[in-house]
Coordinates of C-alpha atoms and ligand atoms in Angstrom, one line a residue:
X1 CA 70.2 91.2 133.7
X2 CA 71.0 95.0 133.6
X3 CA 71.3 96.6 129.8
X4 CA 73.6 98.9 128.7
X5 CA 74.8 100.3 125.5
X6 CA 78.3 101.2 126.8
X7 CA 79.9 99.2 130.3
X8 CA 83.0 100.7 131.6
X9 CA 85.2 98.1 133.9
X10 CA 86.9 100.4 135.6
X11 CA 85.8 103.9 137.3
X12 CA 89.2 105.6 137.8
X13 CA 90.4 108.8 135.1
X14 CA 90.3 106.9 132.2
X15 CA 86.6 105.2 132.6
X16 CA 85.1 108.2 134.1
X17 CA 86.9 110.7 130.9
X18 CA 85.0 107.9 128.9
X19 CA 82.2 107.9 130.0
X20 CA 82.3 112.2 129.6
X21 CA 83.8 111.7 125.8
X22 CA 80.6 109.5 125.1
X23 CA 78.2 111.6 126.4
X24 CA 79.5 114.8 125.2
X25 CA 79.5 113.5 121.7
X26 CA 76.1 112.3 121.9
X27 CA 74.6 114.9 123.4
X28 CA 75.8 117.0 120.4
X29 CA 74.1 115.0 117.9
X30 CA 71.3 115.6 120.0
X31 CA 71.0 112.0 121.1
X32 CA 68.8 111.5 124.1
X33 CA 70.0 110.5 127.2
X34 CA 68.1 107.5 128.0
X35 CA 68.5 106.4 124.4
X36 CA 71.9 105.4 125.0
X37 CA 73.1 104.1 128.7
X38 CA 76.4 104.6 129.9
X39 CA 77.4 102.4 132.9
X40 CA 80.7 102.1 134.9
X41 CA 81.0 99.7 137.1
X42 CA 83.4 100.2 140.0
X43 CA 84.3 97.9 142.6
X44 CA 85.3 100.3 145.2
X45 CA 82.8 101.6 147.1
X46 CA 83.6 105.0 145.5
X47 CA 85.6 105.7 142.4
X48 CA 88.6 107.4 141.6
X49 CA 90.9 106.4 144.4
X50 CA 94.4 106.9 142.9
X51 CA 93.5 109.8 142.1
X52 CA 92.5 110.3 145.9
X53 CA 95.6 109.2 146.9
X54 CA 98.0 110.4 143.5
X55 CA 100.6 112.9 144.3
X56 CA 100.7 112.0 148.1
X57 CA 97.1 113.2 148.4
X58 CA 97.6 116.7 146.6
X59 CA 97.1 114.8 143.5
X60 CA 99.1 116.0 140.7
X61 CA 96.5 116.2 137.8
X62 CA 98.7 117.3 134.9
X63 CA 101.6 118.7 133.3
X64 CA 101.7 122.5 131.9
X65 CA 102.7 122.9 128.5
X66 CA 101.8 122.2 124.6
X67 CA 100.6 118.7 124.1
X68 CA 104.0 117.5 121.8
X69 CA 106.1 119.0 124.8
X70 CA 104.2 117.2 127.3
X71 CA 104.3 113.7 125.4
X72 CA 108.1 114.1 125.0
X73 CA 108.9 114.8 128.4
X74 CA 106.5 112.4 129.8
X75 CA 106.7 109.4 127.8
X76 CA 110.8 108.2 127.1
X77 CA 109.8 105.5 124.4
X78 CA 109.1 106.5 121.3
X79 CA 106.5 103.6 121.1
X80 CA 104.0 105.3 124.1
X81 CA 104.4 108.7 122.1
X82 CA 103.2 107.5 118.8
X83 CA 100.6 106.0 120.5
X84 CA 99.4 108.6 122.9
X85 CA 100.0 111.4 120.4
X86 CA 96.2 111.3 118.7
X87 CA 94.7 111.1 122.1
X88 CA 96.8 113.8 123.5
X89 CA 95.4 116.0 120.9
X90 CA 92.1 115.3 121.7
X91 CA 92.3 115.5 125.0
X92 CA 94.2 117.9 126.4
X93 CA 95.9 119.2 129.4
X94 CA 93.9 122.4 129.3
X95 CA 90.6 121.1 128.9
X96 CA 91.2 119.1 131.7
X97 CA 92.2 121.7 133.5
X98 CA 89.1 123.9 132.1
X99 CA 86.8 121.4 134.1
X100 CA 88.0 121.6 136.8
X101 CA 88.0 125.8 137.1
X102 CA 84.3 125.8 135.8
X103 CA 83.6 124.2 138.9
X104 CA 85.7 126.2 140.7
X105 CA 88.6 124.1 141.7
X106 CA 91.6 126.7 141.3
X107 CA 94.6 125.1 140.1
X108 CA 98.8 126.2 140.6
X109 CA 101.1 125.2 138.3
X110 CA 104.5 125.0 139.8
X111 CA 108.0 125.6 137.9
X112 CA 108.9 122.2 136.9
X113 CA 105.5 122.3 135.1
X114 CA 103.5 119.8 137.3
X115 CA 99.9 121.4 138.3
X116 CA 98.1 120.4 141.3
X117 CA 95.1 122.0 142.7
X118 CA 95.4 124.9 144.6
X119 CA 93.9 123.8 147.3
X120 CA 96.7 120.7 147.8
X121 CA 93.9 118.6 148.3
X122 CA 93.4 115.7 145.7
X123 CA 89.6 115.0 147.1
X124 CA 88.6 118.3 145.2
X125 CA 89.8 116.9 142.1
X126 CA 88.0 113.9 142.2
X127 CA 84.6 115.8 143.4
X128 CA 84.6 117.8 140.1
X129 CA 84.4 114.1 138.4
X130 CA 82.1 113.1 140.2
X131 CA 79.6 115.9 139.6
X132 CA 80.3 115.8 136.2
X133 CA 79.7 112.1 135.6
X134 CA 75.9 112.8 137.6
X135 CA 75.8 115.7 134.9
X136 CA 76.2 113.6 132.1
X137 CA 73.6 111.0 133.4
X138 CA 76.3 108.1 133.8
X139 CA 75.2 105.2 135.6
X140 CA 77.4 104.9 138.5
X141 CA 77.4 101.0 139.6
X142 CA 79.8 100.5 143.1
X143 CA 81.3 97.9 144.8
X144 CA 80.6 96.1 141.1
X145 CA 83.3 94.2 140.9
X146 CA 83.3 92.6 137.2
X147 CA 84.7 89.0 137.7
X148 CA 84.4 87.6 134.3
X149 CA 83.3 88.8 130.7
X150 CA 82.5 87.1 128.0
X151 CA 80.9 88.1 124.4
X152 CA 77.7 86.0 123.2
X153 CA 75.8 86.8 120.0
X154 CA 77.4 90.3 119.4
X155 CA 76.8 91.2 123.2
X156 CA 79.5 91.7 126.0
X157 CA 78.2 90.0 129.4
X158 CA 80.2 90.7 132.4
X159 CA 79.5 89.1 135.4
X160 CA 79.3 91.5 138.5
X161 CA 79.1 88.9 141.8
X162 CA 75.8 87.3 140.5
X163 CA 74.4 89.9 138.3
X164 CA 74.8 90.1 135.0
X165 CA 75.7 93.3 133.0
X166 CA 74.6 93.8 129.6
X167 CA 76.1 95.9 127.1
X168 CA 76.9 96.5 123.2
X169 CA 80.2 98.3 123.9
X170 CA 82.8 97.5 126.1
X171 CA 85.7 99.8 128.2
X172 CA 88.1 97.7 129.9
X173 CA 89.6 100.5 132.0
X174 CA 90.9 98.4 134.7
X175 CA 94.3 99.9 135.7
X176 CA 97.3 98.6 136.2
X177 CA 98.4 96.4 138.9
X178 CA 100.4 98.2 141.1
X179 CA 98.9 99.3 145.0
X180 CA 96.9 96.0 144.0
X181 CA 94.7 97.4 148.0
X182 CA 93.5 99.8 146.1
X183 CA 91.5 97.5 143.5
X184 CA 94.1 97.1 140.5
X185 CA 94.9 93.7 140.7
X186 CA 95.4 92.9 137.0
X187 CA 91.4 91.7 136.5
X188 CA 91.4 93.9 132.4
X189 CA 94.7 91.6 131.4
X190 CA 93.0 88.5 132.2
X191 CA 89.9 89.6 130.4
X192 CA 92.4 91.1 127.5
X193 CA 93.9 87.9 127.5
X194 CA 90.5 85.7 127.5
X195 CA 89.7 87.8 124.5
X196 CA 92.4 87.0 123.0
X197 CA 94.9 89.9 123.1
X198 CA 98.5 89.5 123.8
X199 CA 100.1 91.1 127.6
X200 CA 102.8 92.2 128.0
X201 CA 103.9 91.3 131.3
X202 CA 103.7 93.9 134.2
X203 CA 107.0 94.9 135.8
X204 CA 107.9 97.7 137.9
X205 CA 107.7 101.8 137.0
X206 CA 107.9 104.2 139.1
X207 CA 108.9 102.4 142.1
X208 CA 111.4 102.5 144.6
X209 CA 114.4 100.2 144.2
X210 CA 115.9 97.6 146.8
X211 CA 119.4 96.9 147.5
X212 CA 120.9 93.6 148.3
X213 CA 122.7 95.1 151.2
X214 CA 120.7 97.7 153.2
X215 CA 122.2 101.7 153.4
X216 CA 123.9 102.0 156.9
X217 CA 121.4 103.8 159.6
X218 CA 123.0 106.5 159.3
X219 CA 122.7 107.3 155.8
X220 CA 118.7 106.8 155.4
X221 CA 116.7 109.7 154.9
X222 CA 119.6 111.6 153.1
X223 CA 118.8 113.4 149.9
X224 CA 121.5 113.4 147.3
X225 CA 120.0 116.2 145.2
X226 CA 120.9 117.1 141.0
X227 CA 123.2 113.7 141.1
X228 CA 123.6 111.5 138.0
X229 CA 122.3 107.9 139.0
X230 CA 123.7 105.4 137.1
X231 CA 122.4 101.7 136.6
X232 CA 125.2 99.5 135.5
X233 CA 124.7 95.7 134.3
X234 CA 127.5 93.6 131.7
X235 CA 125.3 94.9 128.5
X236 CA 123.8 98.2 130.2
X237 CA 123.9 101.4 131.3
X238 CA 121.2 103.6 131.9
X239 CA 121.3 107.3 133.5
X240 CA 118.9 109.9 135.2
X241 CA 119.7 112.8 136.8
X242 CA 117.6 114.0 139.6
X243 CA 117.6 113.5 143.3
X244 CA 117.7 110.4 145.1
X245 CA 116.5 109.5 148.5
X246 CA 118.7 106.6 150.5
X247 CA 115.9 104.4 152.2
X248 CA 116.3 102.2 155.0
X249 CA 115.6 99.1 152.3
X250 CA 117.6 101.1 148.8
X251 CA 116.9 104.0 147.0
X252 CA 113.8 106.3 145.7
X253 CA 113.6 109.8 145.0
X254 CA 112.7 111.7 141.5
X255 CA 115.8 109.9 139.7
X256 CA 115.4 106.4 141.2
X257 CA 111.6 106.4 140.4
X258 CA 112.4 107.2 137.0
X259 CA 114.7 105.2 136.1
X260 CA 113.2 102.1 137.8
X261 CA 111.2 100.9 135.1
X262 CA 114.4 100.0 132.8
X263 CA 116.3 98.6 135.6
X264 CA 113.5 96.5 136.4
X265 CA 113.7 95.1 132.7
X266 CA 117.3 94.7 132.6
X267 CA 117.3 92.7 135.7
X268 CA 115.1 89.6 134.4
X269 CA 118.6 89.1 132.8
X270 CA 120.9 90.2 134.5
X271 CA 122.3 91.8 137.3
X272 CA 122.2 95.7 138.0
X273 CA 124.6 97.6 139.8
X274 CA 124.0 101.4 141.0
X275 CA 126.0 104.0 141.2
X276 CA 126.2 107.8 142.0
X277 CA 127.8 110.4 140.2
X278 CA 128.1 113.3 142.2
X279 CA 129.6 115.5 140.1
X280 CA 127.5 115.5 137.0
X281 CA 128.6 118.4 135.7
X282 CA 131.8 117.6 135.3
X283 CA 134.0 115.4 133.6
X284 CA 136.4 113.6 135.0
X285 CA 139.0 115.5 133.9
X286 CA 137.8 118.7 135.2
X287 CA 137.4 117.5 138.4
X288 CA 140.8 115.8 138.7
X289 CA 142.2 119.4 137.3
X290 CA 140.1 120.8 140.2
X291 CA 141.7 118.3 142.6
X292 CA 145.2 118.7 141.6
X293 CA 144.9 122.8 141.9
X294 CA 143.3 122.2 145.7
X295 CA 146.7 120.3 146.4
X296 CA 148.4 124.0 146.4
X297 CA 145.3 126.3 146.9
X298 CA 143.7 124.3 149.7
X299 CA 147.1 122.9 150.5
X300 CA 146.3 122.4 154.7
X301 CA 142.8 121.8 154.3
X302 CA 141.0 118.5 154.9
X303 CA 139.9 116.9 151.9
X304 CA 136.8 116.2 153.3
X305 CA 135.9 119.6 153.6
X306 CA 135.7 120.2 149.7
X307 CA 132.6 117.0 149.8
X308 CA 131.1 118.8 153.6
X309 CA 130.5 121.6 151.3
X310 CA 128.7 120.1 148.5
X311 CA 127.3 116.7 149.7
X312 CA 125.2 115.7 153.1
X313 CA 128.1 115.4 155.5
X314 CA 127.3 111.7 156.5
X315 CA 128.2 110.5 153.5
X316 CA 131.2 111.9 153.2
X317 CA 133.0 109.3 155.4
X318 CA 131.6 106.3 152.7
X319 CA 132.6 108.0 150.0
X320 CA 136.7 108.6 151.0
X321 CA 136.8 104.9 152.5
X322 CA 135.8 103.9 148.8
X323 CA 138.2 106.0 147.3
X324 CA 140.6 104.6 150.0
X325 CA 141.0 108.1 151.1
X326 CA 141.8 108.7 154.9
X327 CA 139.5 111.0 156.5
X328 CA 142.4 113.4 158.1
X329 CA 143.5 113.5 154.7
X330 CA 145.0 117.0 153.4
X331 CA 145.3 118.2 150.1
X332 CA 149.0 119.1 150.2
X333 CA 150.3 115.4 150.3
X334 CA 147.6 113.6 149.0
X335 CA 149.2 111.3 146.8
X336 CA 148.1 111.1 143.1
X337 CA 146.4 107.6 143.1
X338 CA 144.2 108.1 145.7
X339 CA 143.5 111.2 143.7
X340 CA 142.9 109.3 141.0
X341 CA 140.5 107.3 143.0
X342 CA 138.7 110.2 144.5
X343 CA 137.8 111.5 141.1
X344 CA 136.8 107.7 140.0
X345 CA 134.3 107.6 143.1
X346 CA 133.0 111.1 143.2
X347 CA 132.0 110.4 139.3
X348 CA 130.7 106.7 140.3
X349 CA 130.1 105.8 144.0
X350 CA 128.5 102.8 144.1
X351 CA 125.6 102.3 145.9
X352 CA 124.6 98.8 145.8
X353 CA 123.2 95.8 144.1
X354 CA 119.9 95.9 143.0
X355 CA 118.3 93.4 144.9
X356 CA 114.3 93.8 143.8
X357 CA 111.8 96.6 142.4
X358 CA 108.5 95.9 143.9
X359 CA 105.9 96.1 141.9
X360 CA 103.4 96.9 144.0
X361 CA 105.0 99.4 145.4
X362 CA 105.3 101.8 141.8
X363 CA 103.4 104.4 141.1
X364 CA 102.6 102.8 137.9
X365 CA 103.3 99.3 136.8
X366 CA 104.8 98.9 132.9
X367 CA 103.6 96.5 130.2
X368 CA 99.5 95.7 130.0
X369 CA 97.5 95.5 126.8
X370 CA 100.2 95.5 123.5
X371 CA 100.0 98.5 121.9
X372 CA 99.7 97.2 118.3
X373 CA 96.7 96.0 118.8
X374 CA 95.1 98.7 119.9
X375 CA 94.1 101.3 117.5
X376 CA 95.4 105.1 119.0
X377 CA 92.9 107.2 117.1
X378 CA 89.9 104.9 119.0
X379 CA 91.7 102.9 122.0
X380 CA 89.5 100.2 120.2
X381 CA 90.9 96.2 119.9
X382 CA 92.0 95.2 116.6
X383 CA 90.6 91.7 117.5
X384 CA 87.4 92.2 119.0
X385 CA 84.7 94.7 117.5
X386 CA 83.1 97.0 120.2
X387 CA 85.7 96.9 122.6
X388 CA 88.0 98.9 123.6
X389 CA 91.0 100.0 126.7
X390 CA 92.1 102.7 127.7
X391 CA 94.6 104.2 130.5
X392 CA 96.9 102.3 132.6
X393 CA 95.6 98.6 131.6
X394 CA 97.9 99.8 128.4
X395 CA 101.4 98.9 127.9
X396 CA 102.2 102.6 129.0
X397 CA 103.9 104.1 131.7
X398 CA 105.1 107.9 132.0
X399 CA 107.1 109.9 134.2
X400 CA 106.5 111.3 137.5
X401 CA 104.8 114.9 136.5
X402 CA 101.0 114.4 136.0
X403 CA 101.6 112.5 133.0
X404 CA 100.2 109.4 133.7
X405 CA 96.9 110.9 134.7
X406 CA 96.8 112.3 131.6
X407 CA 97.3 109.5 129.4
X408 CA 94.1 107.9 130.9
X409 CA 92.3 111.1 130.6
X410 CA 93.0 111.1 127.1
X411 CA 92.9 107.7 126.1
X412 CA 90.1 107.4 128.1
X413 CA 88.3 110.1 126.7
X414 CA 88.8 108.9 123.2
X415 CA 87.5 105.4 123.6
X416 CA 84.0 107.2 124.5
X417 CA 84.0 109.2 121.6
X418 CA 85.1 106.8 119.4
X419 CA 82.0 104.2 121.4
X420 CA 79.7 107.3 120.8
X421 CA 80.9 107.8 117.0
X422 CA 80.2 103.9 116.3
X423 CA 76.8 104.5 117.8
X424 CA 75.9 107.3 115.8
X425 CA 77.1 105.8 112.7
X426 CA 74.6 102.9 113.4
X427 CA 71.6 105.1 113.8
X428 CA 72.5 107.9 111.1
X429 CA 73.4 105.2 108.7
X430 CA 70.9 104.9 105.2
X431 CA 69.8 101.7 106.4
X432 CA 68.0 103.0 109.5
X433 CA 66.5 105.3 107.9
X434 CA 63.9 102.9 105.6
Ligands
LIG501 C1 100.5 106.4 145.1 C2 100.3 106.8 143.7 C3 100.5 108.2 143.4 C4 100.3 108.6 142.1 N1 100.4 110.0 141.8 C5 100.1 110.4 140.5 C6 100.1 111.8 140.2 O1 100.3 112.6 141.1 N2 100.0 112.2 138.9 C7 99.8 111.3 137.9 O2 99.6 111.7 136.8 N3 99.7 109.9 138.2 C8 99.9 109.5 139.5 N4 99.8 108.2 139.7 C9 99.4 107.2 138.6 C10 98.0 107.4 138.3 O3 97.2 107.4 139.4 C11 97.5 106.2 137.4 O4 98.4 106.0 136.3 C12 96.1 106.5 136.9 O5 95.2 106.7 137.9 C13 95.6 105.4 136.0 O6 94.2 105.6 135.7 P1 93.3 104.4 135.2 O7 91.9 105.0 135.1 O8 93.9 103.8 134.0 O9 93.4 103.3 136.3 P2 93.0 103.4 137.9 O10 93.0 104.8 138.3 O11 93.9 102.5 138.5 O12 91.5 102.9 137.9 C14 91.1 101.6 137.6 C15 89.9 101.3 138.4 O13 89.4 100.0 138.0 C16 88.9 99.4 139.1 N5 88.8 98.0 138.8 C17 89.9 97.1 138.6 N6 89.4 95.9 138.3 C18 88.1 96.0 138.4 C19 87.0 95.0 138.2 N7 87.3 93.7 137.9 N8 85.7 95.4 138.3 C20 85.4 96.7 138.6 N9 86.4 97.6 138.8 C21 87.7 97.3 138.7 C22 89.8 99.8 140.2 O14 89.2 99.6 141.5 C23 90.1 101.2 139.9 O15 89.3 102.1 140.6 C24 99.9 107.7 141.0 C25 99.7 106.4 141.4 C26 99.9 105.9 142.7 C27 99.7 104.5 143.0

């Protein structure tokens, strides 16, 4: 039997920022090391590894701007930003980033406001954590892999392939359960659930989408950049501008990742349908206006030549065959209704049905841990004293941007303290003292 006074499942941002927050506070109330052992217990045989591999391997740590800004443009559900607010503002982007520079890992924030380190390699990120966790005496358990946990007389015991961990306090910091090869297979919502807390089922986020009928050859790898992708279903229709990426299976690309995590809901009721506007900017009527003035200006010209212009030339041909368009077509006698229908497609070429969202395949997975019973000025359970989740094992899921990262930092970080605070409230209370 090992003891400890605080076990963290889970050594990716979030348990390792806990582990920091605990320490930290004790260490200020001058609380001896030894007097109060912090253990994470990881079952890789070294931690951090989406952050290893976040941000295809140039791992984008966070997002630049004030904390409020960064919730708002990072979380879309007002749920996850009343939530993540307290923790946001204890934890924030720029003490993160402060860590890292004091050990002199430059960082470079780029104009959409997503920083990365300097040196484009994610490794140097997780090196700073590690040599902070040995500077703040945490017990580093690998290849621990935590199979059960149970709570007996006040105490958490978590069995760890034979041996038992011991511990007062309890992080379940377990992840979500996308890129399951990596280790997050879903083990903290069968323990959340065996303590009694309600899941809310894991779907897709983040992920790339699949179409029931593959793109054509020649139309994978094309980049359809500042579009408006629209997800259309009989109750339902969602939007996101961006790019998006045709894949030889769908779609992915900045919009399609974004939007994903909704479409994924919508479709364990329905089906989806997606679509492309092209032409974002512009309402319909400005664009048939457009159309109608080519038909003297650009009276000899190919209509195709207007979309060559604008769009990746291979998809020119699919998008006049669905507006019924020939491609010889000129402007000077093209006759109104296929106009018509060249402004309907340009504003909504369809791309396809949605066939699946794999889960595993998302940079994040939705749902996890229900929010409401989870206190957001702790990260500790409403049902069970002394323990407590934080990070992706949440029912949270951000945007592309750094902004997951930094939701398990902070939550993360907050659970320790609020571990550490509960401590020092036991040994400073009056009680103690006789
Ligand atoms: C390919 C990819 C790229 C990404 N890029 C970015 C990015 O650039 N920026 C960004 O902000 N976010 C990015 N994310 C998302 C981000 O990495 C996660 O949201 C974040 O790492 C979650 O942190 P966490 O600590 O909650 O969980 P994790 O980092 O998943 O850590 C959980 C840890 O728990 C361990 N574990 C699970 N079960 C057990 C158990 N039973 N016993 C012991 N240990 C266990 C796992 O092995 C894992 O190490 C990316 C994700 C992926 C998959």
């Amino acid at each position: 039997m090992h003891h400890f006074h605080f076990l963290i499942i889970g050594g990716g941002a979030a348990g390792m920022c806990a582990a920091l927050g605990a320490r930290s506070m004790l260490r200020c109330h001058q609380i001896a090391d030894d007097a109060f052992r912090i253990a994470i217990a990881e079952r890789n045989s070294r931690l951090g590894i989406k952050i290893r591999i976040s941000g295809g391997g140039k791992c984008n740590i966070t997002h630049a701007g004030e904390m409020m800004h960064v919730l708002a443009k990072g979380f879309l559900r007002q749920s996850e930003q009343r939530f993540l607010k307290p923790s946001f503002f204890e934890l924030s982007n720029d003490t993160v980033l402060s860590w890292l520079h004091s050990k002199g890992v430059q960082t470079l924030t780029r104009e959409n406001g997503r920083i990365f380190p300097r040196s484009g390699k994610a490794d140097d990120v997780l090196c700073v954590f590690e040599k902070l966790l040995s500077e703040h005496a945490i017990d580093v358990r690998l290849n621990a892999h935590v199979e059960r946990v149970r709570k007996e007389n006040g105490v958490f015991i978590a069995d760890v392939g034979g041996a038992l961990f011991q511990s007062e306090h309890l992080l379940i910091a377990t992840g979500g359960v996308s890129y399951p090869k990596t280790g997050t297979t879903g083990d903290g919502l069968r323990f959340a659930k065996a303590f009694g807390h309600t899941v809310v089922t894991p779907t897709s986020a983040l992920a790339p989408i699949y179409l029931t009928t593959k793109p054509p050859c020649d139309l994978v790898g094309i980049s359809l950049r500042n579009v408006a992708l629209i997800a259309e279903s009989s109750t339902r229709k969602l939007t996101r501008r961006g790019d998006v990426l045709i894949t030889h299976l769908g779609i992915s690309g900045p919009a399609c990742l974004s939007i994903s995590r909704d479409v994924a809901e919508v479709l364990t009721t329905e089906p989806v349908s997606l679509f492309v506007d092209f032409f974002p900017d512009d309402s319909s009527e400005r664009l048939e206006w457009q159309f109608i003035s080519f038909q003297t200006a650009r009276a000899a010209q190919f209509v195709r030549t207007f979309f060559e212009e604008r769009l990746p030339n291979v998809i020119v041909p699919t998008l006049l065959a669905q507006a019924r368009v020939p491609l010889e077509q000129k402007w000077n006698c093209l006759p109104k209704p296929m106009r018509r229908s060249l402004t309907a497609v340009s504003k909504k070429y369809f791309l396809g049905d949605v066939q699946h969202i794999p889960i595993e395949r998302g940079e994040v997975s939705a749902g996890g841990v229900a929010l409401h019973e989870v206190n957001p000025k702790t990260m500790r359970s409403r049902h069970v004293e002394h323990l407590y989740f934080a990070g992706e094992v949440l029912d949270v899921a951000g945007e592309v941007g750094g902004f997951n990262l930094q939701a398990a930092y902070s939550t993360g970080w907050v659970a320790g303290e609020s571990v550490a605070k509960a401590f020092l409230a036991q040994v400073l209370s009056p009680q103690n003292h006789h």
